[in-house]
C-alpha cells in the first residue's frame, strides 16, 4: 500500500519510520483536502485505541498530494518472513501469536474499528517475542466507501485472507477479522495459505465455496482442539464463527505455555524471536540492549532527518540537501519496506521542501532490493496526532448534510455567547456554570455549541465531543428533556459522535432523536427517517449486520408510503442499496441481485450512465453476479 522509510527525529533524538501511502490506490474523492481530512480522522480513531500490540503514531499529514504517517520504528520480523524461516512454525508459537493478536482485535473491535486487512505482512514479531499488528485503518483511508472498488479495480484487502462476506460485498465486520486470523493460523501451522489459485478472483471464489484441508493432514502434532478452532474461524457464514476475539482467546488459553519462574531463562538472549516468551516470562526485562540511534544527518534544521544506516539489514543510503524548518521531514532514507524487500537509493529534497510544516520533503530514487528486519504501520499513540491542518473536518455543526453519518447540524435561534468569543472547552465543567437571568443556562449552552463548532473547524473532534457531552446533562437539568435548546444540543452531539466514529456512543442518541422526531411529526418526517437511517448505519459499522438489515428494511417499507412527489429519490436509492448489500453479506446474494438489478436501471435513468454512484453500483452488481454461484444457497 505504500513505502516505509526509516528516518530520524532531531527534536527527540530517536529513530522513527515514515510511511508514504500510494496515492494511486486511493479510490475515493480526488479532492485532496477531503482525502486529508478523512486520513486524519482515521489516524485519530486508531490513535485513540490504547493497546501495546499496536504501533505508536507520532504525526500524520499530506505533502504534495501524498499522505504520510510518522510512526514508531520497530525491530523484528513480519509474520510472513517468520513463517518462511521457521517452517514449520511450532504450534506453540502459532498459539502464542494468535493469542496476542486476539488481544489487539478485542481492543480495536471495542472501539469499534475493523482492521479489514489482517495478513502476515501486517503482523510483526519483535525480538522479545511480542506481537504488533500493523496498518490499522489504512484500508478505510484508501476508500471511504468500502463497498466500492479502488482505482486499481480491487477491493481494499488481501484475497488470500479475505472473509467470504468481504469478498462478496466489500462489507467487513469484527468476525471478518476473525476469519483472517483463522487464515493466519492455518498458514502458520500448515506452511501455506488455506486457499491458493492462479488469480485473485479464483482465490476469492475458493473462500466462498471450498473448505481447507484439516490442519491434521499437514501437521499430525497439532492438538485437535487447535485444529477445530482454526476450522471454526474459517466457517463461511459469520454467525458460524466464534462471536468475538475474547471467545477465540478463551479457547487458546488451555494451549498457552505456563508462566515460568526461572530468572536466568527470562534474561537469556532471545535471538529466535520466540512469541511464547512474553507468556512464559511475563513482565521480564529485555534480555538484549537496544541499538543506540545513529547521529542525525545534520545538527540542526528539520525535525526529521535521514538515518545513515540500518543495523537490521546493514543497508546504506545517501541523503542530500539542507534540512528545512522545525516540523519538516527533510529527507527519509535507507528503507522503503515492501513485499519485494527494501528499496535503497538517494533521497533528494523536493522544491520548496522547507516551506511547509509537517511536510515530507524527500522522495526516493534508485533501485535494488534486500531483506530488512524493520517494519512499521499505523496505530495508537500517547502523543497527539497532528491536527493543525487548517481544514474543516467536513462535519460542521453549522452545515448539516443528509449524505451520511457524521453530518453536522445547524444550530438555530440560540443566542451567541457574551462578547462573541466561545468559551475555552478545556477543563470546563458545564454543570457547574451558574444560571442567571430569565433564560438560565442559555448562554453556556450556546457557548458550548459555538466552542464545538470551532473545534470541529479545527478537526478537534474528540474535544468537541467532550464539550457537547458535558453540556448536555446540564442543559437537560435546566431546561428539561424536550426543550428545543436541548434537542439542538443532542443533535449536535450525535452528529459529532458520528464524525468521530464513536458509533457505540452515538447509537442511543440517534435512537432517541429518531423516536423524538417520529413522535413529534410522524414516522415519515424527513428528520425522523434520516436519524433512523443513521441508526441502521451505526449498527452496520458496529458489525451488527442482521440488526442493521432489519432497520433498513423497516425504513424502506416506511419510505414506500411517502407520495412520489414528496419522496427523496436519493434517500430511497441508498436504502435499497444498503439492504441489498447486507443481504449478500448475510448469505443471500440471489435476493441481493434481484434488488440491485432494478435499482441500477433506475439510477441510470435518474443520474446518467457515467455518474460515479451508478458506475460503483454497476461494479458491485457485477461482483455479486460473478460470485453468487459460488456462495452457499
Coordinates of C-alpha atoms in Angstrom, one line a residue:
X1 CA 0.0 0.0 0.0
X2 CA 3.0 2.3 0.1
X3 CA 6.6 2.7 1.1
X4 CA 8.1 2.9 4.6
X5 CA 11.2 4.9 5.2
X6 CA 13.5 5.0 8.2
X7 CA 14.1 8.5 9.4
X8 CA 15.5 10.4 12.4
X9 CA 13.6 12.8 14.7
X10 CA 16.1 15.6 15.5
X11 CA 13.9 17.1 18.2
X12 CA 13.6 14.0 20.4
X13 CA 16.8 12.2 19.2
X14 CA 15.2 9.0 18.1
X15 CA 14.7 6.9 15.0
X16 CA 11.2 6.9 13.5
X17 CA 9.5 5.5 10.4
X18 CA 7.7 7.4 7.8
X19 CA 5.0 5.6 5.7
X20 CA 4.0 7.1 2.4
X21 CA 0.6 5.9 1.1
X22 CA 0.4 5.3 -2.6
X23 CA -2.0 7.9 -4.0
X24 CA -2.8 5.7 -7.0
X25 CA -4.6 3.3 -4.6
X26 CA -7.0 5.8 -3.3
X27 CA -10.4 5.0 -4.8
X28 CA -12.4 7.8 -3.3
X29 CA -12.7 11.5 -4.0
X30 CA -9.8 13.2 -5.9
X31 CA -10.4 16.3 -3.6
X32 CA -7.1 16.3 -1.7
X33 CA -8.5 18.4 1.1
X34 CA -11.3 15.8 1.6
X35 CA -8.8 13.0 1.4
X36 CA -6.5 14.6 4.0
X37 CA -9.5 15.1 6.4
X38 CA -10.5 11.5 6.0
X39 CA -7.0 10.3 6.5
X40 CA -6.5 12.4 9.7
X41 CA -9.9 11.2 11.0
X42 CA -8.8 7.6 10.6
X43 CA -5.5 8.4 12.3
X44 CA -7.3 9.9 15.3
X45 CA -9.6 6.9 15.6
X46 CA -6.8 4.4 15.6
X47 CA -4.6 6.6 17.8
X48 CA -7.4 6.6 20.4
X49 CA -7.0 2.8 20.9
X50 CA -4.6 2.2 23.7
X51 CA -3.0 -1.2 23.3
X52 CA 0.6 -2.3 23.4
X53 CA 0.0 -4.5 20.4
X54 CA -0.5 -1.5 18.1
X55 CA 2.2 0.8 16.7
X56 CA 2.5 4.3 18.1
X57 CA 1.8 7.2 15.6
X58 CA 3.7 10.4 16.2
X59 CA 2.5 12.6 13.3
X60 CA 0.3 12.4 10.1
X61 CA -0.5 14.7 7.2
X62 CA -0.2 15.3 3.5
X63 CA 2.7 16.6 1.4
X64 CA 2.2 17.5 -2.3
X65 CA -0.8 15.1 -2.5
X66 CA 0.9 12.2 -0.8
X67 CA -0.3 11.0 2.6
X68 CA 2.3 10.2 5.3
X69 CA 2.5 8.8 8.8
X70 CA 5.4 9.2 11.2
X71 CA 5.5 6.2 13.5
X72 CA 7.3 4.1 16.0
X73 CA 10.2 2.2 14.3
X74 CA 10.1 -1.5 15.3
X75 CA 12.8 -4.1 15.3
X76 CA 11.8 -7.6 14.4
X77 CA 10.3 -9.7 11.6
X78 CA 6.9 -9.8 10.0
X79 CA 4.9 -13.0 10.2
X80 CA 5.4 -13.8 6.5
X81 CA 9.2 -13.9 6.9
X82 CA 8.9 -15.8 10.3
X83 CA 6.8 -18.5 8.6
X84 CA 9.3 -18.8 5.8
X85 CA 12.3 -19.0 8.2
X86 CA 10.7 -21.3 10.8
X87 CA 8.7 -23.6 8.6
X88 CA 7.1 -25.5 10.1
X89 CA 6.2 -23.0 12.8
X90 CA 6.0 -24.7 16.2
X91 CA 2.3 -25.0 17.1
X92 CA 3.1 -23.4 20.4
X93 CA 4.4 -20.3 18.6
X94 CA 1.3 -20.2 16.4
X95 CA -0.9 -20.3 19.6
X96 CA 1.1 -17.5 21.2
X97 CA 0.9 -15.3 18.1
X98 CA -2.8 -15.8 17.8
X99 CA -3.4 -15.1 21.5
X100 CA -1.6 -11.8 21.2
X101 CA -3.5 -10.9 18.0
X102 CA -6.7 -11.7 19.8
X103 CA -5.8 -9.2 22.5
X104 CA -5.3 -6.5 19.8
X105 CA -8.5 -7.4 17.9
X106 CA -10.6 -7.2 21.1
X107 CA -9.4 -3.7 21.7
X108 CA -9.9 -2.4 18.2
X109 CA -13.3 -4.1 17.8
X110 CA -14.4 -2.4 21.1
X111 CA -13.6 1.0 19.6
X112 CA -15.3 -0.1 17.2
X113 CA -12.9 -0.5 14.3
X114 CA -12.5 -3.4 11.9
X115 CA -9.0 -4.0 10.6
X116 CA -10.1 -5.3 7.2
X117 CA -6.6 -6.3 6.0
X118 CA -5.1 -8.7 8.6
X119 CA -2.4 -10.7 6.9
X120 CA 1.2 -11.9 7.6
X121 CA 2.8 -8.8 6.3
X122 CA 0.7 -6.7 8.8
X123 CA 1.8 -8.7 11.8
X124 CA 5.2 -8.2 13.3
X125 CA 7.0 -10.4 15.9
X126 CA 9.6 -8.4 17.7
X127 CA 12.9 -9.6 19.2
X128 CA 11.4 -10.1 22.6
X129 CA 8.5 -12.2 21.2
X130 CA 5.8 -9.6 21.5
X131 CA 3.4 -9.2 18.5
X132 CA 2.4 -5.9 16.9
X133 CA -0.5 -5.5 14.4
X134 CA 0.2 -3.1 11.6
X135 CA -1.8 -1.0 9.1
X136 CA -4.8 -0.5 11.3
X137 CA -7.2 2.0 9.5
X138 CA -5.2 2.1 6.2
X139 CA -7.8 0.1 4.2
X140 CA -10.5 2.6 5.4
X141 CA -8.4 5.5 4.3
X142 CA -7.8 4.1 0.8
X143 CA -11.6 4.1 0.1
X144 CA -14.2 5.9 2.2
X145 CA -16.9 3.6 1.0
X146 CA -15.5 0.1 1.5
X147 CA -18.1 -1.4 -0.8
X148 CA -16.6 0.4 -3.8
X149 CA -13.5 -0.7 -5.8
X150 CA -10.2 1.2 -5.5
X151 CA -8.8 2.9 -8.6
X152 CA -6.9 -0.3 -9.4
X153 CA -10.1 -2.2 -9.6
X154 CA -9.9 -4.3 -6.4
X155 CA -11.5 -4.1 -3.0
X156 CA -9.2 -3.0 -0.1
X157 CA -7.8 -6.1 1.5
X158 CA -5.8 -9.2 0.5
X159 CA -7.6 -12.0 -1.3
X160 CA -5.7 -14.8 0.5
X161 CA -7.1 -13.7 3.9
X162 CA -10.4 -12.2 2.9
X163 CA -13.6 -13.4 4.5
X164 CA -16.4 -14.6 2.2
X165 CA -18.8 -11.8 3.0
X166 CA -16.0 -9.3 2.5
X167 CA -15.1 -10.9 -0.8
X168 CA -18.7 -10.8 -2.0
X169 CA -19.7 -7.3 -0.9
X170 CA -16.8 -5.5 0.5
X171 CA -18.5 -5.3 3.8
X172 CA -16.5 -6.3 6.8
X173 CA -17.4 -6.8 10.5
X174 CA -15.4 -8.0 13.5
X175 CA -15.9 -11.6 12.6
X176 CA -14.4 -10.9 9.2
X177 CA -11.1 -10.1 11.1
X178 CA -11.5 -13.4 12.9
X179 CA -11.8 -15.2 9.6
X180 CA -8.5 -13.5 8.6
X181 CA -7.0 -14.7 11.9
X182 CA -8.0 -18.2 11.0
X183 CA -6.2 -17.9 7.7
X184 CA -3.1 -16.7 9.5
X185 CA -3.2 -19.5 12.0
X186 CA -3.7 -22.0 9.2
X187 CA -0.7 -20.7 7.3
X188 CA 1.5 -20.7 10.4
X189 CA 0.6 -24.4 11.1
X190 CA 0.3 -25.8 7.5
X191 CA 3.0 -23.7 5.9
X192 CA 0.7 -22.3 3.2
X193 CA -2.5 -20.3 3.0
X194 CA -5.8 -22.2 3.2
X195 CA -6.7 -21.3 -0.4
X196 CA -4.5 -20.7 -3.4
X197 CA -5.3 -20.2 -7.0
X198 CA -3.8 -18.7 -10.2
X199 CA -5.8 -15.4 -9.9
X200 CA -7.2 -13.2 -7.1
X201 CA -10.7 -13.8 -8.3
X202 CA -10.2 -17.6 -8.2
X203 CA -8.8 -17.3 -4.6
X204 CA -11.9 -15.3 -3.6
X205 CA -14.2 -17.9 -5.1
X206 CA -12.5 -20.7 -3.1
X207 CA -13.1 -18.7 0.0
X208 CA -16.8 -18.8 -0.9
X209 CA -17.0 -22.5 -1.7
X210 CA -14.2 -24.7 -0.5
X211 CA -13.2 -26.0 2.8
X212 CA -9.5 -26.2 3.5
X213 CA -7.8 -29.5 4.4
X214 CA -7.8 -30.2 8.1
X215 CA -4.6 -29.0 9.8
X216 CA -4.0 -32.5 11.0
X217 CA -3.4 -33.7 7.4
X218 CA -0.3 -31.5 7.3
X219 CA 0.7 -31.4 11.0
X220 CA -0.2 -34.6 13.0
X221 CA 1.4 -32.9 16.1
X222 CA -1.2 -30.1 16.2
X223 CA -3.7 -30.6 19.1
X224 CA -7.2 -31.5 17.9
X225 CA -8.6 -28.5 19.8
X226 CA -6.4 -26.1 17.9
X227 CA -7.4 -27.8 14.6
X228 CA -11.0 -27.4 15.5
X229 CA -10.6 -23.8 16.4
X230 CA -9.0 -23.0 13.0
X231 CA -11.8 -24.8 11.2
X232 CA -14.4 -22.8 13.2
X233 CA -12.7 -19.5 12.4
X234 CA -12.8 -20.4 8.7
X235 CA -16.6 -21.1 8.6
X236 CA -18.2 -19.4 5.6
X237 CA -21.0 -17.7 7.5
X238 CA -20.1 -15.1 10.1
X239 CA -22.6 -16.4 12.6
X240 CA -21.0 -19.9 12.5
X241 CA -17.6 -18.5 13.6
X242 CA -16.6 -17.6 17.2
X243 CA -18.5 -14.4 18.1
X244 CA -15.6 -12.3 19.5
X245 CA -11.9 -12.2 19.8
X246 CA -12.4 -12.9 23.5
X247 CA -14.1 -16.2 22.6
X248 CA -11.1 -17.2 20.5
X249 CA -8.7 -16.3 23.2
X250 CA -10.7 -18.3 25.7
X251 CA -10.2 -21.4 23.6
X252 CA -6.5 -20.7 23.1
X253 CA -5.7 -20.3 26.8
X254 CA -5.5 -24.1 27.6
X255 CA -2.9 -24.4 24.8
X256 CA -0.7 -21.5 26.0
X257 CA 2.6 -22.3 27.8
X258 CA 2.6 -21.8 31.6
X259 CA 4.5 -18.9 33.1
X260 CA 8.0 -19.9 34.3
X261 CA 9.8 -18.7 37.4
X262 CA 13.3 -19.1 36.0
X263 CA 15.1 -15.7 36.1
X264 CA 18.1 -16.9 34.1
X265 CA 15.9 -18.2 31.3
X266 CA 13.9 -15.0 31.3
X267 CA 17.1 -12.9 30.9
X268 CA 18.7 -15.1 28.4
X269 CA 19.1 -13.8 24.8
X270 CA 16.1 -14.4 22.6
X271 CA 17.6 -14.3 19.1
X272 CA 14.8 -16.6 17.8
X273 CA 12.1 -14.1 18.3
X274 CA 10.1 -16.6 20.3
X275 CA 6.5 -15.4 20.6
X276 CA 5.9 -17.6 23.6
X277 CA 8.4 -15.7 25.6
X278 CA 6.0 -12.9 26.8
X279 CA 3.7 -15.7 28.1
X280 CA 6.4 -17.8 29.7
X281 CA 8.2 -14.8 31.2
X282 CA 5.6 -12.1 31.7
X283 CA 7.0 -8.6 32.5
X284 CA 10.6 -9.8 32.2
X285 CA 13.2 -7.2 31.3
X286 CA 14.5 -7.0 27.8
X287 CA 17.4 -9.6 27.5
X288 CA 19.3 -7.6 25.0
X289 CA 20.4 -3.9 24.7
X290 CA 18.6 -1.7 22.3
X291 CA 20.7 -0.3 19.5
X292 CA 21.9 3.3 20.1
X293 CA 20.4 5.7 17.5
X294 CA 22.8 7.0 14.9
X295 CA 23.6 10.7 14.9
X296 CA 21.4 13.0 12.9
X297 CA 22.3 13.7 9.3
X298 CA 22.5 17.4 10.3
X299 CA 23.0 19.1 13.7
X300 CA 20.0 21.4 13.3
X301 CA 17.2 22.3 10.9
X302 CA 14.3 20.0 10.1
X303 CA 12.7 17.8 12.8
X304 CA 13.0 14.6 10.8
X305 CA 16.3 13.7 9.1
X306 CA 17.5 10.6 7.4
X307 CA 19.3 7.9 9.2
X308 CA 22.5 6.9 7.5
X309 CA 22.3 3.2 8.2
X310 CA 20.0 0.4 9.4
X311 CA 21.5 -2.1 11.9
X312 CA 19.0 -4.8 10.9
X313 CA 19.9 -5.0 7.3
X314 CA 23.2 -3.2 7.1
X315 CA 21.8 -1.0 4.3
X316 CA 23.1 2.4 3.5
X317 CA 21.6 5.4 1.7
X318 CA 22.7 8.9 0.9
X319 CA 20.8 12.0 1.9
X320 CA 21.4 15.2 0.0
X321 CA 20.1 18.7 0.5
X322 CA 19.6 21.0 3.5
X323 CA 17.1 20.5 6.2
X324 CA 14.0 22.6 6.5
X325 CA 12.5 24.3 9.5
X326 CA 11.1 22.5 12.5
X327 CA 8.4 20.1 11.7
X328 CA 9.6 19.3 8.2
X329 CA 10.7 15.8 7.2
X330 CA 13.8 17.0 5.3
X331 CA 14.7 13.5 4.0
X332 CA 13.9 9.9 4.8
X333 CA 16.3 7.2 3.7
X334 CA 17.6 3.7 4.0
X335 CA 14.5 1.6 3.6
X336 CA 11.3 1.6 1.6
X337 CA 9.8 -1.6 3.0
X338 CA 7.6 -3.6 0.6
X339 CA 6.7 -7.1 -0.3
X340 CA 9.8 -7.4 -2.5
X341 CA 12.2 -6.2 0.1
X342 CA 14.0 -2.9 1.0
X343 CA 14.4 -0.2 -1.7
X344 CA 17.7 1.6 -1.2
X345 CA 18.5 4.8 -3.0
X346 CA 19.2 8.5 -2.8
X347 CA 16.9 11.0 -1.2
X348 CA 16.7 14.4 -2.7
X349 CA 14.6 17.2 -1.2
X350 CA 11.7 18.4 -3.5
X351 CA 11.4 22.0 -4.4
X352 CA 10.2 24.1 -1.5
X353 CA 10.9 21.4 1.0
X354 CA 11.5 23.8 3.8
X355 CA 8.3 25.8 3.3
X356 CA 5.6 23.7 5.0
X357 CA 5.4 22.4 8.5
X358 CA 4.9 18.7 8.7
X359 CA 5.7 18.0 5.0
X360 CA 7.7 15.2 3.7
X361 CA 10.4 16.8 1.6
X362 CA 12.3 13.8 0.3
X363 CA 11.4 11.3 -2.3
X364 CA 13.2 8.1 -3.1
X365 CA 15.1 7.2 -6.3
X366 CA 17.2 4.3 -7.3
X367 CA 16.6 0.6 -7.3
X368 CA 17.6 -2.7 -5.7
X369 CA 16.2 -4.9 -3.0
X370 CA 17.3 -6.6 0.2
X371 CA 15.8 -8.1 3.3
X372 CA 15.3 -5.6 6.0
X373 CA 14.2 -6.6 9.5
X374 CA 12.2 -3.4 10.2
X375 CA 8.5 -2.7 9.6
X376 CA 6.1 -0.2 10.8
X377 CA 2.5 0.9 10.4
X378 CA -0.3 3.0 11.9
X379 CA -1.5 2.5 15.5
X380 CA -2.3 4.3 18.7
X381 CA -0.1 7.0 20.2
X382 CA 0.5 8.6 23.6
X383 CA 1.5 11.6 21.5
X384 CA -1.0 13.8 19.7
X385 CA -1.8 13.1 16.1
X386 CA -1.2 16.2 14.1
X387 CA -4.5 18.1 13.6
X388 CA -3.4 21.7 12.8
X389 CA -4.2 21.3 9.1
X390 CA -6.3 24.4 8.8
X391 CA -9.0 22.3 7.1
X392 CA -12.5 21.7 8.4
X393 CA -13.3 18.2 9.5
X394 CA -16.1 18.2 6.9
X395 CA -18.7 17.7 9.7
X396 CA -19.5 21.1 10.9
X397 CA -22.3 22.0 13.3
X398 CA -23.1 24.9 11.0
X399 CA -23.7 22.7 8.0
X400 CA -25.9 19.7 8.3
X401 CA -26.0 17.2 5.4
X402 CA -28.1 14.2 4.9
X403 CA -25.4 12.4 2.8
X404 CA -24.2 10.1 5.5
X405 CA -23.2 9.5 9.1
X406 CA -21.4 12.3 10.9
X407 CA -23.0 15.2 9.1
X408 CA -23.0 18.4 11.0
X409 CA -26.1 20.1 12.4
X410 CA -27.1 23.7 12.1
X411 CA -27.9 25.4 15.3
X412 CA -30.7 27.9 15.1
X413 CA -32.3 30.5 17.4
X414 CA -29.6 30.2 20.1
X415 CA -28.1 33.4 21.5
X416 CA -24.4 34.0 20.8
X417 CA -22.1 33.9 23.8
X418 CA -21.4 37.2 25.5
X419 CA -18.6 39.1 23.9
X420 CA -18.8 37.0 20.7
X421 CA -16.0 34.6 21.8
X422 CA -16.5 30.9 22.5
X423 CA -15.6 29.5 25.9
X424 CA -12.4 27.5 26.2
X425 CA -13.6 23.9 26.4
X426 CA -10.6 22.6 28.3
X427 CA -11.5 21.9 31.9
X428 CA -14.9 23.5 31.7
X429 CA -17.4 21.9 34.0
X430 CA -20.7 22.9 32.2
X431 CA -22.8 21.5 35.0
X432 CA -21.2 24.0 37.4
X433 CA -21.9 27.1 35.4
X434 CA -24.4 29.2 37.4
X435 CA -27.7 30.1 35.8
X436 CA -28.6 33.8 35.5
X437 CA -31.4 35.9 34.2
X438 CA -34.7 34.8 32.8
X439 CA -33.1 32.2 30.5
X440 CA -30.9 30.3 32.9
X441 CA -28.1 28.3 31.1
X442 CA -28.9 29.8 27.7
X443 CA -25.6 31.4 27.2
X444 CA -23.5 28.5 28.4
X445 CA -25.3 26.1 26.0
X446 CA -24.8 28.5 23.1
X447 CA -21.2 28.8 24.1
X448 CA -20.8 25.0 24.2
X449 CA -22.2 24.8 20.7
X450 CA -20.1 27.7 19.4
X451 CA -17.0 26.1 21.0
X452 CA -17.8 22.7 19.5
X453 CA -18.3 24.3 16.0
X454 CA -14.9 26.0 16.3
X455 CA -13.2 22.7 17.4
X456 CA -14.8 20.9 14.5
X457 CA -13.5 23.5 12.2
X458 CA -10.1 22.8 13.6
X459 CA -10.6 19.0 13.2
X460 CA -10.6 18.6 17.0
X461 CA -13.4 16.1 17.1
X462 CA -12.6 14.4 20.4
X463 CA -12.6 17.8 22.2
X464 CA -15.8 18.8 20.5
X465 CA -17.4 15.6 21.8
X466 CA -16.2 16.4 25.3
X467 CA -17.7 19.9 25.2
X468 CA -21.1 18.8 23.9
X469 CA -21.2 15.7 26.1
X470 CA -20.5 17.7 29.2
X471 CA -23.0 20.4 28.3
X472 CA -25.9 18.1 27.6
X473 CA -26.7 16.9 31.1
X474 CA -26.6 20.4 32.4
X475 CA -28.9 21.6 29.7
X476 CA -31.4 18.7 30.4
X477 CA -31.3 19.6 34.1
X478 CA -32.1 23.2 33.5
X479 CA -34.5 23.1 30.5
X480 CA -36.0 19.6 30.5
X481 CA -35.5 16.8 28.1
X482 CA -37.9 18.2 25.4
X483 CA -36.7 21.8 25.3
X484 CA -35.7 22.9 21.7
X485 CA -32.3 24.0 23.1
X486 CA -31.7 20.6 24.5
X487 CA -32.8 19.0 21.2
X488 CA -30.4 21.1 19.2
X489 CA -27.6 20.2 21.6
X490 CA -28.4 16.5 21.4
X491 CA -28.4 16.6 17.6
X492 CA -25.0 18.3 17.6
X493 CA -23.6 15.7 20.0
X494 CA -25.0 12.8 17.9
X495 CA -23.6 14.3 14.7
X496 CA -20.2 14.9 16.3
X497 CA -20.0 11.4 17.7
X498 CA -20.6 10.1 14.2
X499 CA -17.9 12.3 12.8
X500 CA -15.5 11.0 15.4
X501 CA -16.6 7.4 14.6
X502 CA -17.8 6.8 18.2
X503 CA -20.7 4.6 16.9
X504 CA -21.5 2.8 20.1
X505 CA -21.9 6.0 22.0
X506 CA -23.8 7.7 19.1
X507 CA -26.3 4.8 18.7
X508 CA -28.6 5.6 21.8
X509 CA -28.5 9.3 20.9
X510 CA -29.7 8.6 17.4
X511 CA -32.4 6.2 18.5
X512 CA -33.7 8.9 20.9
X513 CA -33.7 11.5 18.1
X514 CA -35.4 9.2 15.6
X515 CA -38.1 8.4 18.2
X516 CA -38.5 12.1 19.2
X517 CA -39.0 13.4 15.7
X518 CA -41.3 10.5 14.8
X519 CA -43.5 11.3 17.8
X520 CA -43.5 15.0 17.1
X521 CA -44.0 14.9 13.3
X522 CA -44.9 11.4 12.4
X523 CA -42.7 8.4 11.3
X524 CA -42.4 9.7 7.7
X525 CA -40.9 13.0 8.9
X526 CA -37.6 13.6 7.0
X527 CA -35.7 14.2 10.2
X528 CA -37.1 11.1 11.8
X529 CA -36.2 9.0 8.8
X530 CA -32.7 10.4 8.5
X531 CA -32.0 9.6 12.1
X532 CA -33.5 6.1 11.6
X533 CA -31.1 5.7 8.7
X534 CA -28.2 6.7 10.8
X535 CA -29.3 4.1 13.4
X536 CA -29.0 1.5 10.7
X537 CA -25.7 2.8 9.6
X538 CA -24.3 2.7 13.1
X539 CA -25.4 -0.9 13.6
X540 CA -23.7 -1.7 10.3
X541 CA -20.5 0.0 11.5
X542 CA -20.7 -2.0 14.8
X543 CA -20.8 -5.3 12.9
X544 CA -24.5 -5.9 13.8
X545 CA -25.3 -6.9 10.3
X546 CA -28.6 -8.6 10.9
X547 CA -30.0 -5.8 13.0
X548 CA -28.9 -3.2 10.5
X549 CA -30.6 -5.2 7.8
X550 CA -33.9 -5.2 9.8
X551 CA -33.6 -1.4 10.3
X552 CA -33.0 -0.7 6.6
X553 CA -35.9 -3.0 5.6
X554 CA -38.3 -1.3 8.0
X555 CA -37.2 2.1 7.0
X556 CA -37.6 1.3 3.3
X557 CA -41.1 -0.1 4.0
X558 CA -41.9 3.3 5.6
X559 CA -40.3 5.2 2.7
X560 CA -42.6 3.5 0.2
X561 CA -45.6 5.1 1.9
X562 CA -44.3 8.6 1.1
X563 CA -46.1 10.1 -2.0
X564 CA -43.8 10.1 -5.0
X565 CA -43.8 13.9 -5.4
X566 CA -42.5 14.2 -1.8
X567 CA -40.1 11.3 -1.7
X568 CA -36.3 12.0 -1.7
X569 CA -35.2 9.8 -4.6
X570 CA -31.6 9.6 -3.5
X571 CA -32.6 8.6 0.1
X572 CA -34.6 5.7 -1.4
X573 CA -31.7 4.7 -3.6
X574 CA -29.4 4.5 -0.6
X575 CA -31.9 2.4 1.5
X576 CA -32.3 -0.1 -1.3
X577 CA -28.5 -0.4 -2.0
X578 CA -27.7 -0.9 1.7
X579 CA -30.4 -3.5 2.0
X580 CA -29.2 -5.4 -1.0
X581 CA -25.5 -5.4 0.1
X582 CA -26.4 -6.6 3.6
X583 CA -28.5 -9.4 2.2
X584 CA -25.4 -10.5 0.2
X585 CA -23.3 -10.2 3.3
X586 CA -25.6 -12.5 5.4
X587 CA -25.6 -15.1 2.6
X588 CA -28.4 -14.3 0.2
X589 CA -26.7 -13.0 -3.0
X590 CA -29.6 -14.1 -5.1
X591 CA -32.1 -11.7 -3.4
X592 CA -29.4 -9.0 -3.4
X593 CA -29.0 -9.3 -7.1
X594 CA -32.8 -9.2 -7.6
X595 CA -32.8 -5.8 -5.8
X596 CA -29.6 -4.3 -7.3
X597 CA -30.6 -5.0 -10.9
X598 CA -33.7 -2.8 -11.0
X599 CA -32.0 -0.3 -8.7
X600 CA -29.2 0.1 -11.2
X601 CA -31.6 0.7 -14.1
X602 CA -33.4 3.4 -12.1
X603 CA -30.2 5.1 -11.1
X604 CA -29.0 5.1 -14.7
X605 CA -32.2 6.8 -15.8
X606 CA -32.1 9.3 -12.9
X607 CA -28.4 10.1 -12.8
X608 CA -26.9 9.1 -16.1
X609 CA -24.8 6.1 -17.2
X610 CA -21.5 7.7 -16.2
X611 CA -22.4 9.1 -12.8
X612 CA -19.8 7.8 -10.2
X613 CA -22.6 6.4 -8.0
X614 CA -24.0 4.5 -11.0
X615 CA -20.6 3.2 -12.0
X616 CA -19.9 2.0 -8.5
X617 CA -23.2 0.2 -8.2
X618 CA -22.7 -1.5 -11.5
X619 CA -19.3 -2.8 -10.3
X620 CA -20.9 -4.1 -7.2
X621 CA -23.6 -5.9 -9.1
X622 CA -21.1 -7.5 -11.4
X623 CA -19.1 -8.6 -8.5
X624 CA -22.1 -10.3 -6.9
X625 CA -23.2 -11.8 -10.2
X626 CA -19.7 -13.2 -10.7
X627 CA -19.6 -14.9 -7.3
X628 CA -23.1 -15.8 -6.4
X629 CA -22.9 -19.2 -8.0
X630 CA -20.1 -19.9 -5.6
X631 CA -22.0 -18.9 -2.5
X632 CA -23.9 -21.3 -0.4
X633 CA -27.6 -21.4 -1.5

